[in-house]
Coordinates of C-alpha atoms and ligand atoms in Angstrom, one line a residue:
X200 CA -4.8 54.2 -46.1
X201 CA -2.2 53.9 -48.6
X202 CA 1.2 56.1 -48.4
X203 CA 4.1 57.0 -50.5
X204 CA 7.2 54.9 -48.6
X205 CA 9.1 58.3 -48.5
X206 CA 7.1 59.4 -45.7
X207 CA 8.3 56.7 -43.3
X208 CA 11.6 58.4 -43.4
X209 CA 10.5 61.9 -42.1
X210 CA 11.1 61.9 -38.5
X211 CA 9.9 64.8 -36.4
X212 CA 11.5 66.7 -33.5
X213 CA 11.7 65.4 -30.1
X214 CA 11.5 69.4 -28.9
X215 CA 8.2 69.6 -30.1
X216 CA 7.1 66.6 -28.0
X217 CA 8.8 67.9 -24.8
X218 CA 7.3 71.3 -25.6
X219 CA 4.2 70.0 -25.6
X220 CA 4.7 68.4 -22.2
X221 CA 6.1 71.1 -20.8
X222 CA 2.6 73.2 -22.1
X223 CA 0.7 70.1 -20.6
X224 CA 2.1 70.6 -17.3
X225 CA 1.6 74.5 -17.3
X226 CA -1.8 73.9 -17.6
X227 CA -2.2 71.8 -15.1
X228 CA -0.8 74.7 -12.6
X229 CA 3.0 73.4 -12.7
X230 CA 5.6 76.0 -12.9
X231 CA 8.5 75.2 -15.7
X232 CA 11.6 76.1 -16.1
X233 CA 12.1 75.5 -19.4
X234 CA 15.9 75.4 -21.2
X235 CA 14.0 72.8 -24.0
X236 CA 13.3 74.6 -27.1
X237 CA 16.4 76.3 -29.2
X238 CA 14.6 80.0 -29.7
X239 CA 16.0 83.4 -28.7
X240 CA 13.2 84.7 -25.9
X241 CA 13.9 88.4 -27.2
X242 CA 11.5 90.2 -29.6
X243 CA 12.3 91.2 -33.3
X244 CA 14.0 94.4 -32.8
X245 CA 11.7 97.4 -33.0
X246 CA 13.4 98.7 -36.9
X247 CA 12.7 95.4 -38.4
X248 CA 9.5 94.8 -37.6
X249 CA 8.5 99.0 -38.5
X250 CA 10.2 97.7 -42.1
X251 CA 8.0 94.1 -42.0
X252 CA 4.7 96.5 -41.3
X253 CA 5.7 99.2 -43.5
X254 CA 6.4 97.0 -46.5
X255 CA 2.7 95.6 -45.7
X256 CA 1.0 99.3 -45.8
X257 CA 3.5 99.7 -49.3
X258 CA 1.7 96.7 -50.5
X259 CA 4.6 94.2 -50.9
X260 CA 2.2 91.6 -51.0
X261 CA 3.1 90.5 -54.2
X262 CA 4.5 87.2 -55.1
X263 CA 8.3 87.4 -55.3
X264 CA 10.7 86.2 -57.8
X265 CA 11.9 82.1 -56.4
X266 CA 14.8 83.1 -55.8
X267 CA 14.0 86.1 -53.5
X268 CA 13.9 89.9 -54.6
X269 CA 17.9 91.7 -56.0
X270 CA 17.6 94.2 -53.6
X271 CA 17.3 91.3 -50.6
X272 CA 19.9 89.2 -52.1
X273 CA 22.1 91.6 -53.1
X274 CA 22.7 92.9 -49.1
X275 CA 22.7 88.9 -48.2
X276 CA 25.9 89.0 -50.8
X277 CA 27.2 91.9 -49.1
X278 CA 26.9 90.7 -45.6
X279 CA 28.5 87.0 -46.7
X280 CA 31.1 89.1 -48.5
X281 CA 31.8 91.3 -45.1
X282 CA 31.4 88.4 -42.6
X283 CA 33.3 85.6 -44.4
X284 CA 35.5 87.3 -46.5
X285 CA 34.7 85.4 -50.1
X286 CA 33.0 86.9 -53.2
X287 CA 29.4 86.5 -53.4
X288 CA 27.4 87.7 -56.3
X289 CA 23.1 87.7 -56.0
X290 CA 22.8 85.0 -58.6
X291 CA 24.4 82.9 -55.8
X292 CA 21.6 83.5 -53.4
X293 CA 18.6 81.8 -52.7
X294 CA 16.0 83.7 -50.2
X295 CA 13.1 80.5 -48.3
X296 CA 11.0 80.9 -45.6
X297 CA 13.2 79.8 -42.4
X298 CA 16.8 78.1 -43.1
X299 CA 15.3 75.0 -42.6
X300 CA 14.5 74.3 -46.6
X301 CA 18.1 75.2 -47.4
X302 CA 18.7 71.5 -45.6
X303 CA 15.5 70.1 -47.5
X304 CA 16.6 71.8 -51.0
X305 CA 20.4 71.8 -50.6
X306 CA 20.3 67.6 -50.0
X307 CA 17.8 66.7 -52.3
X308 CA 19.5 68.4 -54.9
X309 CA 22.5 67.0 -54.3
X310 CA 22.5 63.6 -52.9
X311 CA 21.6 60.4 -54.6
X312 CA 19.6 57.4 -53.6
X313 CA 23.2 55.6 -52.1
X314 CA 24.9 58.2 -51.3
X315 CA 26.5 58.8 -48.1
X316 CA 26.1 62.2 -46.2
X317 CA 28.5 62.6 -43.4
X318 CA 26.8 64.3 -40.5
X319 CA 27.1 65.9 -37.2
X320 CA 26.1 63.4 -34.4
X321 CA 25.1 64.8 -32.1
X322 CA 23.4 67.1 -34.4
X323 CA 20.1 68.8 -35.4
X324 CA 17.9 66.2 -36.0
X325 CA 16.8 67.1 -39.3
X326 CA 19.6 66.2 -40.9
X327 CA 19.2 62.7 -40.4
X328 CA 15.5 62.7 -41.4
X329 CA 16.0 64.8 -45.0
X330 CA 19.2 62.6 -45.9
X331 CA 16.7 59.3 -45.2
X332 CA 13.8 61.4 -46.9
X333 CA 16.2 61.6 -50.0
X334 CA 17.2 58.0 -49.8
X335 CA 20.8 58.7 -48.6
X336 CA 22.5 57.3 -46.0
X337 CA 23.3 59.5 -42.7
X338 CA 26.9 58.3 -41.5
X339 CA 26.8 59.6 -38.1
X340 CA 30.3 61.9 -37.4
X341 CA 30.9 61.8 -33.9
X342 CA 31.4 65.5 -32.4
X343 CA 33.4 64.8 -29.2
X344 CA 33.7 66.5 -25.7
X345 CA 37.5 65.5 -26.0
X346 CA 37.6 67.7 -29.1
X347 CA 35.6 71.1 -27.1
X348 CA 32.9 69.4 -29.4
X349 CA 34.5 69.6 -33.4
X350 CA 35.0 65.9 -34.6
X351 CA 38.5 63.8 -34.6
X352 CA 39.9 64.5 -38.3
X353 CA 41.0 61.3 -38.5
X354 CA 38.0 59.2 -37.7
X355 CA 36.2 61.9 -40.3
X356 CA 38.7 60.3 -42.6
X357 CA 37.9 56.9 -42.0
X358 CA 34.3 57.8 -42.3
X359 CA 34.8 58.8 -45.7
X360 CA 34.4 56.2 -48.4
X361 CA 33.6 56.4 -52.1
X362 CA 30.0 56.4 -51.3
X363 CA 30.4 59.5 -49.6
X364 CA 28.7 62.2 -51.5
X365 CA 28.4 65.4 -48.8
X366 CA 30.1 66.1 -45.4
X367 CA 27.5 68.4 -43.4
X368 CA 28.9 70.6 -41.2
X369 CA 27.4 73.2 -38.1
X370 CA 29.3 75.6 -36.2
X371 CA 28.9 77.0 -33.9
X372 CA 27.1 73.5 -33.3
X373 CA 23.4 72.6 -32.0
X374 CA 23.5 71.1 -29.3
X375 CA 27.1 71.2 -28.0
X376 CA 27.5 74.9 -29.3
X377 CA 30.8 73.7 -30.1
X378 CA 33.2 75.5 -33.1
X379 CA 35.4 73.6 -35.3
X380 CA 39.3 74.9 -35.1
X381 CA 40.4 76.2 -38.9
X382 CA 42.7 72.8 -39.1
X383 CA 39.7 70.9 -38.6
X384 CA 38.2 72.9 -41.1
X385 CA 40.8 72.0 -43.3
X386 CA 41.1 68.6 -42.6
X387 CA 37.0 68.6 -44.6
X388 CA 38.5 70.6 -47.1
X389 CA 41.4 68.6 -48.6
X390 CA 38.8 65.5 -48.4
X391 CA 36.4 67.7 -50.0
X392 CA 38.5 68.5 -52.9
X393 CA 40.1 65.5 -53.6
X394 CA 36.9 63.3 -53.7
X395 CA 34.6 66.1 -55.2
X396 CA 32.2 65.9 -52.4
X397 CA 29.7 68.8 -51.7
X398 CA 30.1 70.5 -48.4
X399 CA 27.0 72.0 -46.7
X400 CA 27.9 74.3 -44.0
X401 CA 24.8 75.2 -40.9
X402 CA 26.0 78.6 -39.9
X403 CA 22.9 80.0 -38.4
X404 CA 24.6 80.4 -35.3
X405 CA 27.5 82.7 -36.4
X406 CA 26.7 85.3 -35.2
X407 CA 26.5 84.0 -31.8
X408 CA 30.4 83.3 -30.8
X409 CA 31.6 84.2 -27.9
X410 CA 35.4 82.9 -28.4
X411 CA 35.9 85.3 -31.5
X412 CA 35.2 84.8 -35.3
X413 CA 33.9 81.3 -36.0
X414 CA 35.8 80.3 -39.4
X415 CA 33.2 79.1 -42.5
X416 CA 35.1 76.5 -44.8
X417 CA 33.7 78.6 -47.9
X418 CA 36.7 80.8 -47.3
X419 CA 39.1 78.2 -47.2
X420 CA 40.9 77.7 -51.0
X421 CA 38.6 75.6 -53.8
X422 CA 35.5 75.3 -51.3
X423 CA 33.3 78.4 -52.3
X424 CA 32.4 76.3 -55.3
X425 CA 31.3 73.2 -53.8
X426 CA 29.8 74.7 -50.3
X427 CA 26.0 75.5 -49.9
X428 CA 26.2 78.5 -47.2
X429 CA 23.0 77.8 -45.0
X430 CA 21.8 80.9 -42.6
X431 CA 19.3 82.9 -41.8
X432 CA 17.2 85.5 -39.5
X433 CA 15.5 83.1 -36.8
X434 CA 18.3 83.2 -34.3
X435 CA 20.3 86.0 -35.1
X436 CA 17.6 88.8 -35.2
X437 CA 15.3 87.0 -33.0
X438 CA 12.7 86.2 -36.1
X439 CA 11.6 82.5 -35.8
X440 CA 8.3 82.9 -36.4
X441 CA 9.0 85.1 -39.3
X442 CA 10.9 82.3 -41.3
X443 CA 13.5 83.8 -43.5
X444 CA 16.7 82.1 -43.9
X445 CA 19.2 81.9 -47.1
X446 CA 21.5 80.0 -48.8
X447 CA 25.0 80.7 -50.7
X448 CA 25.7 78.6 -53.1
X449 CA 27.3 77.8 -56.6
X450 CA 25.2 79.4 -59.6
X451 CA 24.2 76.2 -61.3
X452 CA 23.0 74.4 -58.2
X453 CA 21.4 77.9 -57.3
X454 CA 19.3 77.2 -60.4
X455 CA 18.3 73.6 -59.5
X456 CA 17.0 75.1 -55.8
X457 CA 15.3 77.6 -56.9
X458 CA 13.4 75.5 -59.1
X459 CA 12.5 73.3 -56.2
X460 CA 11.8 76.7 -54.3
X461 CA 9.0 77.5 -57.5
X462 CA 7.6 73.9 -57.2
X463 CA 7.2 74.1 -53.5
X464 CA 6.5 77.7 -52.2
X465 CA 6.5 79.8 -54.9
X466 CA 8.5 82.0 -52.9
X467 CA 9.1 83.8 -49.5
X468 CA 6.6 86.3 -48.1
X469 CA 7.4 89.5 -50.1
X470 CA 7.6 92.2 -47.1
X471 CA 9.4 89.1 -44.7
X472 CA 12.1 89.7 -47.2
X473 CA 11.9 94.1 -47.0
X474 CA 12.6 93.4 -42.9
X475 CA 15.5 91.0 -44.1
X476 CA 16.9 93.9 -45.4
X477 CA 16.2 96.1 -42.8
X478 CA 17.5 93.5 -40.5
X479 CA 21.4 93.4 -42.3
X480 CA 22.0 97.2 -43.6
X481 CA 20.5 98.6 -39.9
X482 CA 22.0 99.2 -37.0
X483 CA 23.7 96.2 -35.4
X484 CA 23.2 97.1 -31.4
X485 CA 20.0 94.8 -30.8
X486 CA 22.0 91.4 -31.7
X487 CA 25.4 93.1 -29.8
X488 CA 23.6 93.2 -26.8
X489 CA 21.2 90.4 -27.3
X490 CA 24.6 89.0 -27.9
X491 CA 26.0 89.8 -24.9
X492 CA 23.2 88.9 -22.9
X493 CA 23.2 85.3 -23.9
X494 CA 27.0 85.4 -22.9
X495 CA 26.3 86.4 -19.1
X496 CA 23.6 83.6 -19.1
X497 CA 26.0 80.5 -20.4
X498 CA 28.5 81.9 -17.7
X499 CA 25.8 81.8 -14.9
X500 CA 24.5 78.5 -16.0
X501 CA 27.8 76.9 -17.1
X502 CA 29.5 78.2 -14.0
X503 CA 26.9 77.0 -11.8
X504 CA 26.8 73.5 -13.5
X505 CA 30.5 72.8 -13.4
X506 CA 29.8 72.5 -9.5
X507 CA 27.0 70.1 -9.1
X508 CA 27.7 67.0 -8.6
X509 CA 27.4 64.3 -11.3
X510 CA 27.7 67.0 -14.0
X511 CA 30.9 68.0 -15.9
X512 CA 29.8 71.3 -18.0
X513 CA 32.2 72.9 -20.8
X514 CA 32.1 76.4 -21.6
X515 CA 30.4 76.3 -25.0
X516 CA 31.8 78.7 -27.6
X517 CA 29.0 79.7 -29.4
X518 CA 25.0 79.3 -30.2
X519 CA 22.8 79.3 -27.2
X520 CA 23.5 75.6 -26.0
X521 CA 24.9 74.0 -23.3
X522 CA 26.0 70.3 -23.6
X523 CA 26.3 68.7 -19.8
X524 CA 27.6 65.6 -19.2
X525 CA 25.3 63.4 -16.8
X526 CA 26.7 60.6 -16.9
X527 CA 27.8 60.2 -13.0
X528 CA 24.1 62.0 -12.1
X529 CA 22.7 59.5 -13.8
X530 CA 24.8 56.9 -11.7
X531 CA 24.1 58.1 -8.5
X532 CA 20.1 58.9 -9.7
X533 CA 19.8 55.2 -10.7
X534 CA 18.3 56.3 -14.0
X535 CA 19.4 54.5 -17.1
X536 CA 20.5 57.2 -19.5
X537 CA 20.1 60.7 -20.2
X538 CA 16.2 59.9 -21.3
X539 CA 15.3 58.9 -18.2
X540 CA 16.7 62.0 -16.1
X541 CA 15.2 64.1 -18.7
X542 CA 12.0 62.9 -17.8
X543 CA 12.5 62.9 -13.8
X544 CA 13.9 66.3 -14.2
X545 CA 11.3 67.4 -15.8
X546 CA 8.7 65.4 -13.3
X547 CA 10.3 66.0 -9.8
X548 CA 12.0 69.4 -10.4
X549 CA 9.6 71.0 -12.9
X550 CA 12.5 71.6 -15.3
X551 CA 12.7 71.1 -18.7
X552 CA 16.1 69.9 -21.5
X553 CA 16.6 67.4 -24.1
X554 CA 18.5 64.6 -23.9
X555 CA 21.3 62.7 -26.4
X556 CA 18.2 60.9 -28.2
X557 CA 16.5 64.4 -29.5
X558 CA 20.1 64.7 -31.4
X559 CA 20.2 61.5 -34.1
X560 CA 21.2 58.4 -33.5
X561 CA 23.7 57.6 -30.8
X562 CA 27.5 56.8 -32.3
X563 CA 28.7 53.0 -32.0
X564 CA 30.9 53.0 -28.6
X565 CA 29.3 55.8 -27.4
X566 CA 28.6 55.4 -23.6
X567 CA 28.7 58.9 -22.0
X568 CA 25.1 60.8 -21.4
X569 CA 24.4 64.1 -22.0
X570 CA 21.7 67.0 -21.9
X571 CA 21.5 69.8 -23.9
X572 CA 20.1 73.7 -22.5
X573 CA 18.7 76.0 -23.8
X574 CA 19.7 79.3 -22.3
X575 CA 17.7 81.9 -24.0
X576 CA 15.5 82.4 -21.2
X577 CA 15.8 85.2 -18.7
X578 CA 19.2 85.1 -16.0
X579 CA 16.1 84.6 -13.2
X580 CA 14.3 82.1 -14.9
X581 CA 18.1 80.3 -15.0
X582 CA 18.8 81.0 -11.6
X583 CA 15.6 79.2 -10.2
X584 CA 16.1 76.7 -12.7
X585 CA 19.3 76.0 -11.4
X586 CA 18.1 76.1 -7.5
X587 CA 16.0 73.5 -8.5
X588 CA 18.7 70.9 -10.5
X589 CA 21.0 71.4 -7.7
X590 CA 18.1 70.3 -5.1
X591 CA 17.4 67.6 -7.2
X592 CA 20.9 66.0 -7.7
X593 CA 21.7 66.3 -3.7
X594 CA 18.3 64.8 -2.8
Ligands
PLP777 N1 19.9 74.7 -38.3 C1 20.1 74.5 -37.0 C2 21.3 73.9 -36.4 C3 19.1 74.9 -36.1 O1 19.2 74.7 -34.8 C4 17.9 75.4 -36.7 C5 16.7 75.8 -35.8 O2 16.6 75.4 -34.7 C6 17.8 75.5 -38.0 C7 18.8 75.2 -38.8 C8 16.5 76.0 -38.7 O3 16.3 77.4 -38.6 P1 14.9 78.0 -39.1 O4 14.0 78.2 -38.0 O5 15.4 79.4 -39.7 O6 14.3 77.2 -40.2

């Protein structure tokens, strides 16, 4: 069989692997505790999914304008407008099915064969695979525990060369959940307007900050018109499997990604986009208190972790992430890295997280090793979870 060399770029996810391990095992009669996959374990809330089914009975059913319906993007302008304080008009909106083609749209519209595309490392692992899919060149931009997990400004300015076509940024950050400081911000900013770079900013996780208001370089001076805004519904209001997600952007690239939006999927499911509205002009309590919830559960785990031995755990600021360093447990283990007490955790303790190498390519130097958790899974499921790492590092 013959294929297109493009395809060889496309990597996939190393969640979906361990998932599928982790489904293996259940079968088998093991008991889990999973912290693996990045999804909120709440339900949609009730309202949105009475406006999803609603909408159906209505017969929204319809194909859709690309670009997603004015009355959608309109309240997507109005809740950019109210949660990062800068202008947004509909024209400026583009409504896809999950966030996830904002990434695929925003950098193949922008990037050239050549170019460089600085990006988060560790980082979602997507971003490496769409910039190779697009024949860029992913320059890995080390996000440090030094730093509470933002990047050193000035080796972000060393990474930058005249090659550099896009810096991509995500705060707060998957997997280190991590949130930049507004000087770092800035730091991208000047960069960004003195070498006319694009700027494509993963806030998906916004809403989830537990350290108050996580800044979005769109509001910084001279950066609205070079930033693509990427968010959406799967984390915030609990709606993975819905996939609805959004992107801000300048008018005329607008255009180009909506025509890749006709060319690919026509457009998103009509009455996804009536619960989208639902989900932004209703009432706010479910993600408050889902929200708060996921709060308690990175103090229990986090607080827990700090006191294991062979694990140094920061408080993460935002998303639903904990980054750990294992580096010591690995020592004392006698395991290699952070694969291979991934995989005996998983084996001997019947728990499941990802290590470094689900998270792009590992930086040059870098020699500490690191797990990420996911702790959108119930405070008992975290407790015994926890019971069960601590057993296993004191064996
Ligand atoms: N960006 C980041 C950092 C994510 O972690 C995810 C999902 O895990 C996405 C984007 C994609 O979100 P969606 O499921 O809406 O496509």
């Amino acid at each position: 069989m013959r294929f297109a060399e493009r395809v060889f770029a496309l990597q996939g996810e190393s969640a979906f692997d361990v998932l599928s391990k982790v489904q293996r095992m259940e079968r088998d009669g093991r008991d889990v505790v999973s912290f693996a996959i990045g999804e909120p374990d709440f339900d949609t809330p009730e309202h949105i999914k009475a406006a999803g089914i609603r909408a159906i009975e209505e017969n929204h059913t319809h194909y859709t304008p690309s670009a997603g319906i004015l009355p959608f993007r309109e309240a997507i302008a109005r809740y950019v407008e109210r949660t990062r304080g800068i202008d947004v008009s509909p024209d400026e909106v583009v409504v896809t099915p999950g966030a996830k083609p904002i990434l695929f749209c925003g950098i193949l519209c922008c990037v050239n064969p050549g170019d460089e595309v600085l990006t988060p490392s560790p980082g979602f692992p997507t971003y490496e695979s769409v910039i190779r899919y697009a024949g860029g060149v992913p320059v890995p931009l080390p996000f440090v525990e030094e730093k509470n997990f933002s990047f050193d400004t000035e080796t972000f300015r060393r990474l930058v060369t005249p090659k550099t076509r896009m810096v991509l940024l995500n705060f707060p950050h998957n997997p280190t959940g991590g949130v930049a400081s507004r000087e770092d911000l800035e730091a991208v900013a000047a960069i960004a307007r003195e070498k006319d770079l694009w700027v494509l900013s993963d806030e998906i996780y916004r809403e989830m900050a537990y350290e108050g208001d996580v800044p979005s370089i769109a509001s910084l001076p001279g950066m609205k018109e070079r930033t693509i805004i990427l968010d959406g519904f799967s984390k915030t209001y609990a709606m993975t499997g819905w996939r609805l997600g959004f992107a801000v952007l300048p008018r005329e690239l607008a255009a180009h990604v909506t025509k890749l939006v006709t060319n690919s999927v026509s457009c998103t499911a009509a009455f996804v986009q009536m619960a989208g509205i639902a989900a932004l002009e209703g009432p706010q309590d479910a993600v408050r208190s889902m929200v708060a919830e996921y709060r308690a559960r990175r103090d229990l785990l986090c607080d827990a972790l700090a006191t294991f031995p062979g694990v140094v755990c920061q408080k993460p600021r935002g998303a639903f992430y904990a980054y750990a360093n294992v580096t010591e447990a690995c020592r004392r283990l006698g395991v290699s890295d952070s694969r291979a007490f991934q995989e005996k955790l998983l084996e001997e303790a019947g728990v499941a997280v990802l290590s470094r190498n689900c998270f792009g390519s590992r930086n040059v130097g870098e020699d500490q090793e690191y797990v990420r958790f996911c702790y959108a899974t119930s405070r008992e499921r975290i407790a015994e979870g926890l019971r069960r790492i601590r057993e296993f590092l004191e064996k």
